[in-house]
């Protein structure tokens, strides 16, 4: 056996636990439809993550349906459902994940004195008791149970050890140490984990996991410190999305472990060539744009402006690049379709980009493709925009059927809209506004009977050129709740109107089911 083979045998395997669909969706303004969540989950399976945390089933009917669909339809990764240390939560999580090939219940409770006293109005003794009972009950239902002490990094180490020991004794398979508020530092976190393993030696027989937030910009560094300290699972999110400043970024953690395998001495099972596709899909569906200078997946990650850098890269890429674009799937996609391309070619092109559209969604996408292809050659970027525009779009009650705008520089713009409702027919309304977009939004408010207040408006060209598709993203406040919407059209006013109607649909869907507001992990 060669030295390289012996080294590989000694390498630990670090599992990638993806929480994009649970913690990531808790980002302000993100509200994914069930179909969008399922599509992202399929892409996470292609990425070959080990665990998909699909949602928090008890929070709403929509979340329960999404977790159930993912558990039933997505194969490969384990599928986890989140639950507080409450029996109804745990039962609901099990009802959702039990269809999975590898189901997991993930239960949690706050363990810092701040959380125990002010959030839960409980006591240390009661929390230990509830944690053990919850894990024991979850284990009676599911073969795989994860336990997380929330705010673990601000929990006194003696008490944290007591809670963890109780969870292990009750049957927890995974112990996840959560830096819930992004408070710790890499050296401090590593020391905490090492001491915890010394105090609870039974952890050697369990999976030790870490979950780090980015409030001080150290989520990735803390996660990697956790791996150095013995963690064999890392909890991450695509593009680093999540509560407040977000989570540790999946692509950054994965590529750090892969690129510096010589230092960390661990292996991951992720197919890194799917990272770019996954990042773009999540960005497109959530409306959270990837900063151009973001590590690994930002558009500048492999760009070189400096003459010295350019010269070096031309001579040998290794002079200024520690990764190559092909490592993350940036091979340069040459998909171009024209107006004579058929439905089968379009479906195959979508699948090459990671989107699987069927039935009505494919039919709508094909019609939209034909409309666009009459005016321009359709590129891969256009196809991604069309796919995202159609995934889950049928779920809304309202649909923009027609609009008309009269605009001039010397007077207010006037808009008329016709909105169809899935159950109640059509509504028509007119309104004036400060410009065509404002007029259309006010007319939509009048037609739907739901008044919104625009909080954010962003317009982008999908590709270059005067014939580019316009992509509009909005964040709208309806009765104190912020909802996001996205619209696509070569007419930017139409794109804006479609985005606004989508946001209204999200609000209607959310209003139909109550949500648990307690922050998790």
Short mmCIF file of C-alpha atoms in Angstrom, two decimals:
data_model
loop_
_atom_site.label_atom_id
_atom_site.label_comp_id
_atom_site.label_asym_id
_atom_site.label_seq_id
_atom_site.Cartn_x
_atom_site.Cartn_y
_atom_site.Cartn_z
CA UNK A 1 0.00 0.00 0.00
CA UNK A 2 1.38 3.40 -0.99
CA UNK A 3 1.86 6.29 1.43
CA UNK A 4 -0.90 8.23 -0.34
CA UNK A 5 -3.33 5.31 0.08
CA UNK A 6 -2.50 4.99 3.78
CA UNK A 7 -3.05 8.73 4.21
CA UNK A 8 -6.46 8.51 2.53
CA UNK A 9 -7.47 5.64 4.81
CA UNK A 10 -6.61 7.74 7.84
CA UNK A 11 -8.65 10.72 6.64
CA UNK A 12 -11.83 11.53 8.49
CA UNK A 13 -15.00 11.98 6.44
CA UNK A 14 -16.76 15.26 7.24
CA UNK A 15 -20.48 15.25 6.51
CA UNK A 16 -22.05 18.31 4.88
CA UNK A 17 -25.36 19.19 6.55
CA UNK A 18 -27.15 21.78 4.42
CA UNK A 19 -29.63 24.10 6.14
CA UNK A 20 -30.41 26.39 3.18
CA UNK A 21 -34.08 25.38 3.20
CA UNK A 22 -34.51 25.83 6.96
CA UNK A 23 -32.13 28.39 8.47
CA UNK A 24 -31.46 29.95 5.06
CA UNK A 25 -35.14 30.57 4.47
CA UNK A 26 -35.34 32.44 7.78
CA UNK A 27 -33.46 35.30 6.07
CA UNK A 28 -35.60 38.46 5.98
CA UNK A 29 -37.72 38.67 2.84
CA UNK A 30 -37.19 35.06 1.70
CA UNK A 31 -40.31 32.93 1.34
CA UNK A 32 -39.85 30.01 -1.02
CA UNK A 33 -42.79 28.11 -2.47
CA UNK A 34 -43.07 24.36 -1.96
CA UNK A 35 -42.07 23.74 -5.58
CA UNK A 36 -39.02 25.99 -5.25
CA UNK A 37 -37.91 24.16 -2.10
CA UNK A 38 -38.27 20.79 -3.80
CA UNK A 39 -36.29 22.00 -6.82
CA UNK A 40 -33.47 23.28 -4.60
CA UNK A 41 -33.50 19.99 -2.66
CA UNK A 42 -33.05 18.04 -5.90
CA UNK A 43 -30.07 20.25 -6.73
CA UNK A 44 -28.61 19.68 -3.25
CA UNK A 45 -28.89 15.96 -3.92
CA UNK A 46 -26.98 16.44 -7.19
CA UNK A 47 -24.41 18.38 -5.19
CA UNK A 48 -24.20 15.26 -2.98
CA UNK A 49 -24.61 16.89 0.42
CA UNK A 50 -25.00 14.33 3.21
CA UNK A 51 -28.01 15.86 4.98
CA UNK A 52 -30.73 18.26 3.82
CA UNK A 53 -32.45 20.08 6.66
CA UNK A 54 -35.68 20.56 4.75
CA UNK A 55 -37.58 22.77 7.18
CA UNK A 56 -39.32 23.25 10.51
CA UNK A 57 -42.53 21.22 9.96
CA UNK A 58 -44.65 22.51 12.83
CA UNK A 59 -44.29 26.16 11.81
CA UNK A 60 -46.84 26.06 8.99
CA UNK A 61 -48.74 23.79 6.62
CA UNK A 62 -46.48 24.98 3.81
CA UNK A 63 -43.34 23.99 5.67
CA UNK A 64 -44.83 20.60 6.54
CA UNK A 65 -45.77 19.97 2.91
CA UNK A 66 -42.32 21.00 1.67
CA UNK A 67 -40.50 18.71 4.12
CA UNK A 68 -42.85 15.82 3.30
CA UNK A 69 -42.40 16.30 -0.46
CA UNK A 70 -38.61 16.47 -0.15
CA UNK A 71 -38.56 13.37 2.06
CA UNK A 72 -40.70 11.44 -0.42
CA UNK A 73 -39.12 12.64 -3.67
CA UNK A 74 -35.44 13.37 -3.05
CA UNK A 75 -33.08 10.43 -2.79
CA UNK A 76 -29.47 10.31 -1.67
CA UNK A 77 -29.06 12.65 1.30
CA UNK A 78 -30.65 12.16 4.70
CA UNK A 79 -33.64 14.48 5.21
CA UNK A 80 -33.99 16.24 8.56
CA UNK A 81 -36.90 18.10 10.10
CA UNK A 82 -36.36 20.60 12.92
CA UNK A 83 -38.31 20.43 16.19
CA UNK A 84 -38.20 22.13 19.56
CA UNK A 85 -37.96 19.86 22.62
CA UNK A 86 -41.75 19.58 22.58
CA UNK A 87 -43.52 16.33 21.80
CA UNK A 88 -46.00 17.89 19.29
CA UNK A 89 -43.04 19.41 17.39
CA UNK A 90 -41.24 16.07 17.32
CA UNK A 91 -44.32 14.14 16.21
CA UNK A 92 -44.94 16.67 13.41
CA UNK A 93 -41.32 16.45 12.29
CA UNK A 94 -41.52 12.67 12.16
CA UNK A 95 -44.78 12.75 10.17
CA UNK A 96 -42.95 14.89 7.59
CA UNK A 97 -39.59 13.09 7.33
CA UNK A 98 -40.71 9.47 7.74
CA UNK A 99 -41.02 9.08 3.95
CA UNK A 100 -37.28 9.65 3.49
CA UNK A 101 -34.81 6.88 2.75
CA UNK A 102 -32.73 8.27 5.64
CA UNK A 103 -35.00 10.30 7.96
CA UNK A 104 -33.65 12.42 10.80
CA UNK A 105 -35.31 14.40 13.59
CA UNK A 106 -33.31 17.42 14.73
CA UNK A 107 -34.41 18.75 18.12
CA UNK A 108 -33.03 21.73 20.02
CA UNK A 109 -33.31 23.81 23.18
CA UNK A 110 -31.60 26.96 24.44
CA UNK A 111 -28.93 26.26 27.07
CA UNK A 112 -27.32 29.62 27.86
CA UNK A 113 -28.55 31.33 31.02
CA UNK A 114 -29.82 34.19 28.85
CA UNK A 115 -32.02 31.84 26.84
CA UNK A 116 -33.16 29.80 29.83
CA UNK A 117 -34.14 32.82 31.92
CA UNK A 118 -35.44 35.31 29.38
CA UNK A 119 -36.60 33.31 26.36
CA UNK A 120 -37.94 30.11 27.88
CA UNK A 121 -38.64 31.27 31.46
CA UNK A 122 -37.29 27.95 32.66
CA UNK A 123 -34.48 26.55 34.81
CA UNK A 124 -31.30 24.62 34.16
CA UNK A 125 -32.72 21.48 35.73
CA UNK A 126 -35.88 21.65 33.65
CA UNK A 127 -33.94 22.15 30.40
CA UNK A 128 -31.78 19.05 31.05
CA UNK A 129 -34.92 17.03 31.79
CA UNK A 130 -36.75 18.27 28.67
CA UNK A 131 -33.72 17.68 26.44
CA UNK A 132 -33.34 14.07 27.56
CA UNK A 133 -37.08 13.36 27.29
CA UNK A 134 -37.24 14.92 23.84
CA UNK A 135 -34.29 12.94 22.49
CA UNK A 136 -35.67 9.72 23.98
CA UNK A 137 -39.07 10.34 22.40
CA UNK A 138 -37.55 11.29 19.03
CA UNK A 139 -35.41 8.15 19.10
CA UNK A 140 -38.54 6.05 19.65
CA UNK A 141 -39.79 7.35 16.29
CA UNK A 142 -36.74 7.93 14.10
CA UNK A 143 -33.56 5.89 13.58
CA UNK A 144 -31.43 9.04 13.46
CA UNK A 145 -31.72 11.88 16.01
CA UNK A 146 -29.72 15.08 16.26
CA UNK A 147 -29.67 17.30 19.35
CA UNK A 148 -28.56 20.93 19.46
CA UNK A 149 -27.93 23.03 22.55
CA UNK A 150 -28.88 26.46 21.19
CA UNK A 151 -26.50 29.32 22.09
CA UNK A 152 -23.96 26.70 23.17
CA UNK A 153 -20.99 29.04 22.84
CA UNK A 154 -22.43 31.32 25.54
CA UNK A 155 -23.26 28.38 27.81
CA UNK A 156 -21.06 27.64 30.82
CA UNK A 157 -18.98 24.59 29.89
CA UNK A 158 -19.92 22.53 32.96
CA UNK A 159 -23.62 22.93 32.29
CA UNK A 160 -23.20 22.45 28.54
CA UNK A 161 -21.44 19.14 29.27
CA UNK A 162 -24.31 18.09 31.53
CA UNK A 163 -26.93 18.76 28.83
CA UNK A 164 -24.88 17.04 26.13
CA UNK A 165 -24.24 14.00 28.34
CA UNK A 166 -27.97 13.70 29.05
CA UNK A 167 -28.77 13.87 25.32
CA UNK A 168 -26.14 11.26 24.50
CA UNK A 169 -27.42 8.93 27.22
CA UNK A 170 -30.97 9.38 25.87
CA UNK A 171 -29.83 8.15 22.47
CA UNK A 172 -28.79 11.17 20.37
CA UNK A 173 -26.79 10.11 17.31
CA UNK A 174 -25.53 13.62 16.48
CA UNK A 175 -24.59 16.40 18.89
CA UNK A 176 -24.53 19.79 17.21
CA UNK A 177 -22.76 22.68 18.97
CA UNK A 178 -24.38 25.90 17.82
CA UNK A 179 -22.79 29.34 17.81
CA UNK A 180 -26.28 30.76 17.45
CA UNK A 181 -25.39 34.44 17.62
CA UNK A 182 -21.96 34.31 15.95
CA UNK A 183 -20.21 35.24 19.20
CA UNK A 184 -17.23 32.91 19.43
CA UNK A 185 -13.77 33.04 17.85
CA UNK A 186 -11.88 30.18 16.15
CA UNK A 187 -9.39 29.56 18.96
CA UNK A 188 -12.08 29.84 21.62
CA UNK A 189 -14.45 27.54 19.72
CA UNK A 190 -11.79 24.87 19.20
CA UNK A 191 -10.92 24.95 22.92
CA UNK A 192 -14.62 24.63 23.84
CA UNK A 193 -15.07 21.59 21.61
CA UNK A 194 -11.94 19.89 22.88
CA UNK A 195 -12.92 20.39 26.51
CA UNK A 196 -16.46 19.19 25.80
CA UNK A 197 -15.10 15.97 24.28
CA UNK A 198 -12.91 15.46 27.34
CA UNK A 199 -15.84 16.02 29.73
CA UNK A 200 -18.22 13.82 27.69
CA UNK A 201 -16.03 10.95 26.41
CA UNK A 202 -19.12 9.21 24.94
CA UNK A 203 -19.01 11.84 22.16
CA UNK A 204 -16.31 9.71 20.52
CA UNK A 205 -19.07 7.28 19.58
CA UNK A 206 -21.32 10.01 18.20
CA UNK A 207 -21.19 12.51 15.33
CA UNK A 208 -19.97 15.88 16.59
CA UNK A 209 -21.41 18.72 14.53
CA UNK A 210 -20.92 22.51 14.42
CA UNK A 211 -23.33 25.24 13.34
CA UNK A 212 -21.88 28.75 13.13
CA UNK A 213 -23.44 32.13 12.39
CA UNK A 214 -21.64 35.05 10.79
CA UNK A 215 -22.49 38.02 13.01
CA UNK A 216 -18.81 38.90 13.45
CA UNK A 217 -17.76 37.55 10.05
CA UNK A 218 -16.18 34.39 11.49
CA UNK A 219 -18.70 31.66 10.62
CA UNK A 220 -16.48 29.90 8.09
CA UNK A 221 -13.36 30.30 10.24
CA UNK A 222 -15.19 28.96 13.29
CA UNK A 223 -16.58 26.03 11.30
CA UNK A 224 -13.11 25.10 10.06
CA UNK A 225 -11.78 25.42 13.61
CA UNK A 226 -14.51 22.97 14.61
CA UNK A 227 -13.24 20.49 12.02
CA UNK A 228 -9.71 20.87 13.38
CA UNK A 229 -11.07 20.14 16.86
CA UNK A 230 -12.71 16.89 15.79
CA UNK A 231 -16.12 17.77 14.31
CA UNK A 232 -17.29 15.30 11.67
CA UNK A 233 -20.34 17.26 10.52
CA UNK A 234 -20.61 20.92 9.51
CA UNK A 235 -23.90 22.78 9.17
CA UNK A 236 -23.78 25.26 6.30
CA UNK A 237 -26.01 27.10 3.82
CA UNK A 238 -25.60 27.87 0.14
CA UNK A 239 -24.25 31.40 -0.34
CA UNK A 240 -24.12 31.72 3.45
CA UNK A 241 -27.76 32.82 3.73
CA UNK A 242 -29.55 32.64 7.07
CA UNK A 243 -30.71 34.56 10.14
CA UNK A 244 -29.25 38.08 10.51
CA UNK A 245 -25.73 38.02 8.95
CA UNK A 246 -26.20 34.42 7.81
CA UNK A 247 -24.59 31.02 8.24
CA UNK A 248 -21.27 29.53 7.32
CA UNK A 249 -21.13 29.41 3.53
CA UNK A 250 -21.34 25.88 2.11
CA UNK A 251 -19.17 26.60 -0.91
CA UNK A 252 -16.46 28.31 1.14
CA UNK A 253 -16.27 25.55 3.76
CA UNK A 254 -16.30 22.79 1.15
CA UNK A 255 -13.63 24.36 -1.04
CA UNK A 256 -11.45 25.18 1.98
CA UNK A 257 -11.56 21.53 3.05
CA UNK A 258 -11.01 20.31 -0.52
CA UNK A 259 -8.29 22.78 -1.48
CA UNK A 260 -6.42 22.45 1.82
CA UNK A 261 -6.88 18.72 2.29
CA UNK A 262 -3.17 18.67 3.07
CA UNK A 263 -3.82 20.79 6.18
CA UNK A 264 -7.23 19.60 7.42
CA UNK A 265 -6.72 15.94 6.54
CA UNK A 266 -10.42 15.30 5.88
CA UNK A 267 -12.58 14.34 2.93
CA UNK A 268 -16.03 15.49 1.84
CA UNK A 269 -18.40 13.77 -0.55
CA UNK A 270 -19.64 16.92 -2.30
CA UNK A 271 -19.43 17.12 -6.09
CA UNK A 272 -17.74 20.53 -6.22
CA UNK A 273 -18.53 20.87 -9.95
CA UNK A 274 -22.16 21.51 -8.91
CA UNK A 275 -21.29 24.47 -6.66
CA UNK A 276 -21.71 27.22 -9.26
CA UNK A 277 -25.09 25.88 -10.46
CA UNK A 278 -26.33 25.50 -6.89
CA UNK A 279 -25.24 29.00 -5.92
CA UNK A 280 -26.98 30.56 -8.93
CA UNK A 281 -30.18 28.57 -8.34
CA UNK A 282 -30.43 29.62 -4.70
CA UNK A 283 -29.63 33.23 -5.56
CA UNK A 284 -32.25 33.30 -8.33
CA UNK A 285 -34.98 31.71 -6.24
CA UNK A 286 -34.39 33.64 -3.02
CA UNK A 287 -33.62 37.02 -4.60
CA UNK A 288 -30.46 37.27 -2.52
CA UNK A 289 -27.76 38.41 -4.92
CA UNK A 290 -24.26 36.97 -4.59
CA UNK A 291 -21.73 39.79 -3.97
CA UNK A 292 -19.24 40.00 -6.87
CA UNK A 293 -16.28 39.67 -4.51
CA UNK A 294 -17.69 36.66 -2.61
CA UNK A 295 -15.21 33.83 -2.23
CA UNK A 296 -15.55 30.84 -4.58
CA UNK A 297 -18.84 31.76 -6.34
CA UNK A 298 -18.68 35.56 -6.74
CA UNK A 299 -18.32 36.68 -10.35
CA UNK A 300 -14.92 38.19 -9.54
CA UNK A 301 -13.61 35.06 -7.79
CA UNK A 302 -11.57 34.07 -10.87
CA UNK A 303 -11.14 37.55 -12.40
CA UNK A 304 -7.76 39.28 -12.63
CA UNK A 305 -7.49 43.05 -13.15
CA UNK A 306 -3.86 43.65 -12.22
CA UNK A 307 -1.42 43.43 -15.13
CA UNK A 308 1.04 41.50 -12.99
CA UNK A 309 -1.68 38.99 -12.07
CA UNK A 310 -2.86 38.66 -15.66
CA UNK A 311 0.69 38.06 -16.86
CA UNK A 312 1.26 35.41 -14.22
CA UNK A 313 -2.01 33.59 -14.90
CA UNK A 314 -1.32 33.53 -18.64
CA UNK A 315 2.05 31.89 -17.96
CA UNK A 316 0.79 29.48 -15.29
CA UNK A 317 -2.60 29.77 -13.55
CA UNK A 318 -1.09 28.48 -10.31
CA UNK A 319 0.78 31.76 -9.84
CA UNK A 320 -2.38 33.57 -8.72
CA UNK A 321 -5.11 30.90 -8.56
CA UNK A 322 -5.40 28.21 -5.90
CA UNK A 323 -8.53 26.83 -7.59
CA UNK A 324 -9.62 26.75 -11.22
CA UNK A 325 -13.11 27.64 -12.47
CA UNK A 326 -13.69 24.04 -13.55
CA UNK A 327 -13.40 22.93 -9.89
CA UNK A 328 -16.77 24.55 -9.11
CA UNK A 329 -18.44 23.89 -12.47
CA UNK A 330 -17.63 27.14 -14.28
CA UNK A 331 -16.77 25.43 -17.55
CA UNK A 332 -18.26 28.13 -19.72
CA UNK A 333 -21.76 27.08 -20.68
CA UNK A 334 -22.37 27.31 -24.41
CA UNK A 335 -26.09 26.61 -24.48
CA UNK A 336 -27.80 28.73 -27.13
CA UNK A 337 -31.34 28.01 -28.33
CA UNK A 338 -33.29 29.74 -31.05
CA UNK A 339 -36.94 30.09 -32.07
CA UNK A 340 -36.85 26.78 -33.97
CA UNK A 341 -35.73 24.77 -30.92
CA UNK A 342 -38.34 22.31 -29.67
CA UNK A 343 -39.74 21.41 -26.28
CA UNK A 344 -37.43 18.39 -25.89
CA UNK A 345 -34.31 20.48 -26.56
CA UNK A 346 -35.52 23.06 -24.06
CA UNK A 347 -36.16 20.40 -21.40
CA UNK A 348 -32.67 18.95 -21.90
CA UNK A 349 -31.12 22.42 -21.68
CA UNK A 350 -32.95 23.05 -18.39
CA UNK A 351 -31.72 19.73 -17.00
CA UNK A 352 -28.14 20.52 -17.98
CA UNK A 353 -28.48 23.67 -15.85
CA UNK A 354 -29.96 21.70 -12.93
CA UNK A 355 -33.67 22.47 -13.41
CA UNK A 356 -36.25 19.71 -13.88
CA UNK A 357 -39.48 21.20 -15.20
CA UNK A 358 -42.43 18.96 -15.99
CA UNK A 359 -46.07 19.31 -16.94
CA UNK A 360 -47.65 22.74 -16.70
CA UNK A 361 -44.41 24.38 -15.54
CA UNK A 362 -42.59 23.11 -18.66
CA UNK A 363 -45.49 24.20 -20.88
CA UNK A 364 -45.41 27.73 -19.43
CA UNK A 365 -41.63 27.85 -19.73
CA UNK A 366 -41.84 26.75 -23.37
CA UNK A 367 -44.36 29.46 -24.20
CA UNK A 368 -42.20 32.07 -22.48
CA UNK A 369 -39.11 30.75 -24.28
CA UNK A 370 -40.85 31.04 -27.66
CA UNK A 371 -41.91 34.63 -26.96
CA UNK A 372 -38.34 35.57 -26.08
CA UNK A 373 -36.74 33.51 -28.89
CA UNK A 374 -38.77 35.45 -31.47
CA UNK A 375 -36.68 38.48 -30.59
CA UNK A 376 -33.23 37.13 -29.63
CA UNK A 377 -30.97 34.10 -29.25
CA UNK A 378 -31.68 32.59 -25.83
CA UNK A 379 -28.59 32.00 -23.69
CA UNK A 380 -27.97 29.81 -20.63
CA UNK A 381 -28.51 32.83 -18.38
CA UNK A 382 -31.87 33.48 -20.04
CA UNK A 383 -32.84 29.83 -19.58
CA UNK A 384 -32.00 29.93 -15.87
CA UNK A 385 -34.13 33.05 -15.51
CA UNK A 386 -37.06 31.39 -17.34
CA UNK A 387 -36.78 28.22 -15.23
CA UNK A 388 -36.78 30.13 -11.94
CA UNK A 389 -39.67 32.26 -13.16
CA UNK A 390 -41.80 29.16 -13.70
CA UNK A 391 -40.90 26.90 -10.77
CA UNK A 392 -43.85 27.05 -8.41
CA UNK A 393 -45.45 29.99 -10.19
CA UNK A 394 -48.86 28.27 -10.44
CA UNK A 395 -49.27 28.26 -6.65
CA UNK A 396 -50.38 31.88 -6.36
CA UNK A 397 -54.03 32.93 -6.24
CA UNK A 398 -53.45 36.09 -8.30
CA UNK A 399 -52.11 36.34 -11.84
CA UNK A 400 -51.43 39.39 -13.98
CA UNK A 401 -53.61 38.96 -17.10
CA UNK A 402 -53.19 42.33 -18.76
CA UNK A 403 -51.88 45.83 -18.09
CA UNK A 404 -51.80 49.17 -19.88
CA UNK A 405 -49.73 52.23 -18.94
CA UNK A 406 -49.84 55.81 -20.18
CA UNK A 407 -46.75 57.77 -19.15
CA UNK A 408 -45.47 61.27 -19.89
CA UNK A 409 -42.86 63.61 -18.39
CA UNK A 410 -45.31 66.43 -17.68
CA UNK A 411 -48.04 64.56 -15.82
CA UNK A 412 -48.71 61.58 -13.60
CA UNK A 413 -48.65 58.14 -15.18
CA UNK A 414 -51.85 56.13 -15.34
CA UNK A 415 -52.14 52.35 -15.32
CA UNK A 416 -54.96 49.88 -15.82
CA UNK A 417 -54.60 46.22 -14.83
CA UNK A 418 -56.63 43.05 -15.11
CA UNK A 419 -55.89 40.51 -12.38
CA UNK A 420 -57.30 36.98 -12.49
CA UNK A 421 -57.97 35.08 -9.30
CA UNK A 422 -57.81 31.29 -9.11
CA UNK A 423 -61.20 31.10 -7.37
CA UNK A 424 -62.98 34.43 -7.81
CA UNK A 425 -62.64 35.36 -11.48
CA UNK A 426 -61.07 38.61 -12.67
CA UNK A 427 -60.64 42.07 -11.20
CA UNK A 428 -59.91 45.31 -13.03
CA UNK A 429 -58.62 48.58 -11.61
CA UNK A 430 -56.96 51.84 -12.62
CA UNK A 431 -54.66 54.15 -10.70
CA UNK A 432 -52.31 57.09 -11.09
CA UNK A 433 -48.76 57.22 -9.80
CA UNK A 434 -45.39 58.92 -9.91
CA UNK A 435 -44.18 57.07 -12.97
CA UNK A 436 -45.38 53.92 -14.74
CA UNK A 437 -44.16 51.41 -12.15
CA UNK A 438 -45.76 53.26 -9.23
CA UNK A 439 -49.03 53.53 -11.18
CA UNK A 440 -49.04 49.79 -11.95
CA UNK A 441 -48.35 48.90 -8.32
CA UNK A 442 -51.20 51.10 -7.10
CA UNK A 443 -53.55 49.59 -9.68
CA UNK A 444 -52.60 46.09 -8.52
CA UNK A 445 -53.31 47.15 -4.90
CA UNK A 446 -56.77 48.32 -5.97
CA UNK A 447 -57.50 45.17 -7.98
CA UNK A 448 -56.38 42.67 -5.32
CA UNK A 449 -57.66 44.62 -2.32
CA UNK A 450 -54.27 44.16 -0.63
CA UNK A 451 -52.33 47.35 -0.04
CA UNK A 452 -48.56 47.03 -0.10
CA UNK A 453 -45.71 49.37 0.73
CA UNK A 454 -42.64 48.99 -1.47
CA UNK A 455 -39.50 48.45 0.62
CA UNK A 456 -36.99 47.46 -2.05
CA UNK A 457 -36.91 47.54 -5.85
CA UNK A 458 -34.10 46.14 -7.97
CA UNK A 459 -33.86 45.75 -11.71
CA UNK A 460 -31.17 43.82 -13.55
CA UNK A 461 -30.47 42.80 -17.12
CA UNK A 462 -30.15 39.03 -17.34
CA UNK A 463 -27.60 39.38 -20.15
CA UNK A 464 -26.01 42.29 -22.02
CA UNK A 465 -27.47 44.11 -24.99
CA UNK A 466 -30.57 46.15 -25.70
CA UNK A 467 -32.63 42.99 -26.17
CA UNK A 468 -31.77 41.61 -22.73
CA UNK A 469 -34.46 40.24 -20.44
CA UNK A 470 -35.28 42.52 -17.53
CA UNK A 471 -35.41 40.88 -14.13
CA UNK A 472 -37.15 42.80 -11.35
CA UNK A 473 -37.05 41.87 -7.67
CA UNK A 474 -39.21 43.61 -5.09
CA UNK A 475 -39.67 43.44 -1.35
CA UNK A 476 -43.10 44.63 -0.29
CA UNK A 477 -44.62 45.12 3.16
CA UNK A 478 -48.22 43.96 3.54
CA UNK A 479 -49.73 44.68 6.97
CA UNK A 480 -46.32 44.52 8.66
CA UNK A 481 -45.10 41.39 6.84
CA UNK A 482 -42.34 41.70 4.24
CA UNK A 483 -42.61 39.47 1.17
CA UNK A 484 -40.42 39.13 -1.91
CA UNK A 485 -41.37 38.76 -5.55
CA UNK A 486 -39.59 38.33 -8.86
CA UNK A 487 -40.68 39.09 -12.42
CA UNK A 488 -39.13 38.50 -15.83
CA UNK A 489 -39.88 40.19 -19.14
CA UNK A 490 -38.26 42.17 -21.93
CA UNK A 491 -40.65 44.94 -20.82
CA UNK A 492 -39.37 46.11 -17.44
CA UNK A 493 -42.75 47.55 -16.38
CA UNK A 494 -44.34 44.16 -17.01
CA UNK A 495 -41.51 42.47 -15.09
CA UNK A 496 -42.12 44.85 -12.18
CA UNK A 497 -45.87 44.16 -12.23
CA UNK A 498 -45.30 40.40 -12.21
CA UNK A 499 -42.84 40.71 -9.33
CA UNK A 500 -45.36 42.75 -7.30
CA UNK A 501 -48.15 40.20 -7.92
CA UNK A 502 -45.81 37.38 -6.84
CA UNK A 503 -45.10 39.23 -3.58
CA UNK A 504 -48.86 39.58 -2.99
CA UNK A 505 -49.27 35.83 -3.58
CA UNK A 506 -46.57 35.07 -1.00
CA UNK A 507 -48.40 37.25 1.53
CA UNK A 508 -51.72 35.50 0.87
CA UNK A 509 -50.08 32.09 1.22
CA UNK A 510 -48.33 33.05 4.47
CA UNK A 511 -51.50 34.54 5.93
CA UNK A 512 -53.33 31.22 5.50
CA UNK A 513 -51.05 29.46 8.00
CA UNK A 514 -49.60 30.59 11.35
CA UNK A 515 -45.83 30.52 11.80
CA UNK A 516 -43.78 29.86 14.91
CA UNK A 517 -41.66 32.96 15.49
CA UNK A 518 -39.04 31.48 17.84
CA UNK A 519 -35.59 31.72 16.30
CA UNK A 520 -33.96 28.33 15.94
CA UNK A 521 -30.35 27.24 16.24
#
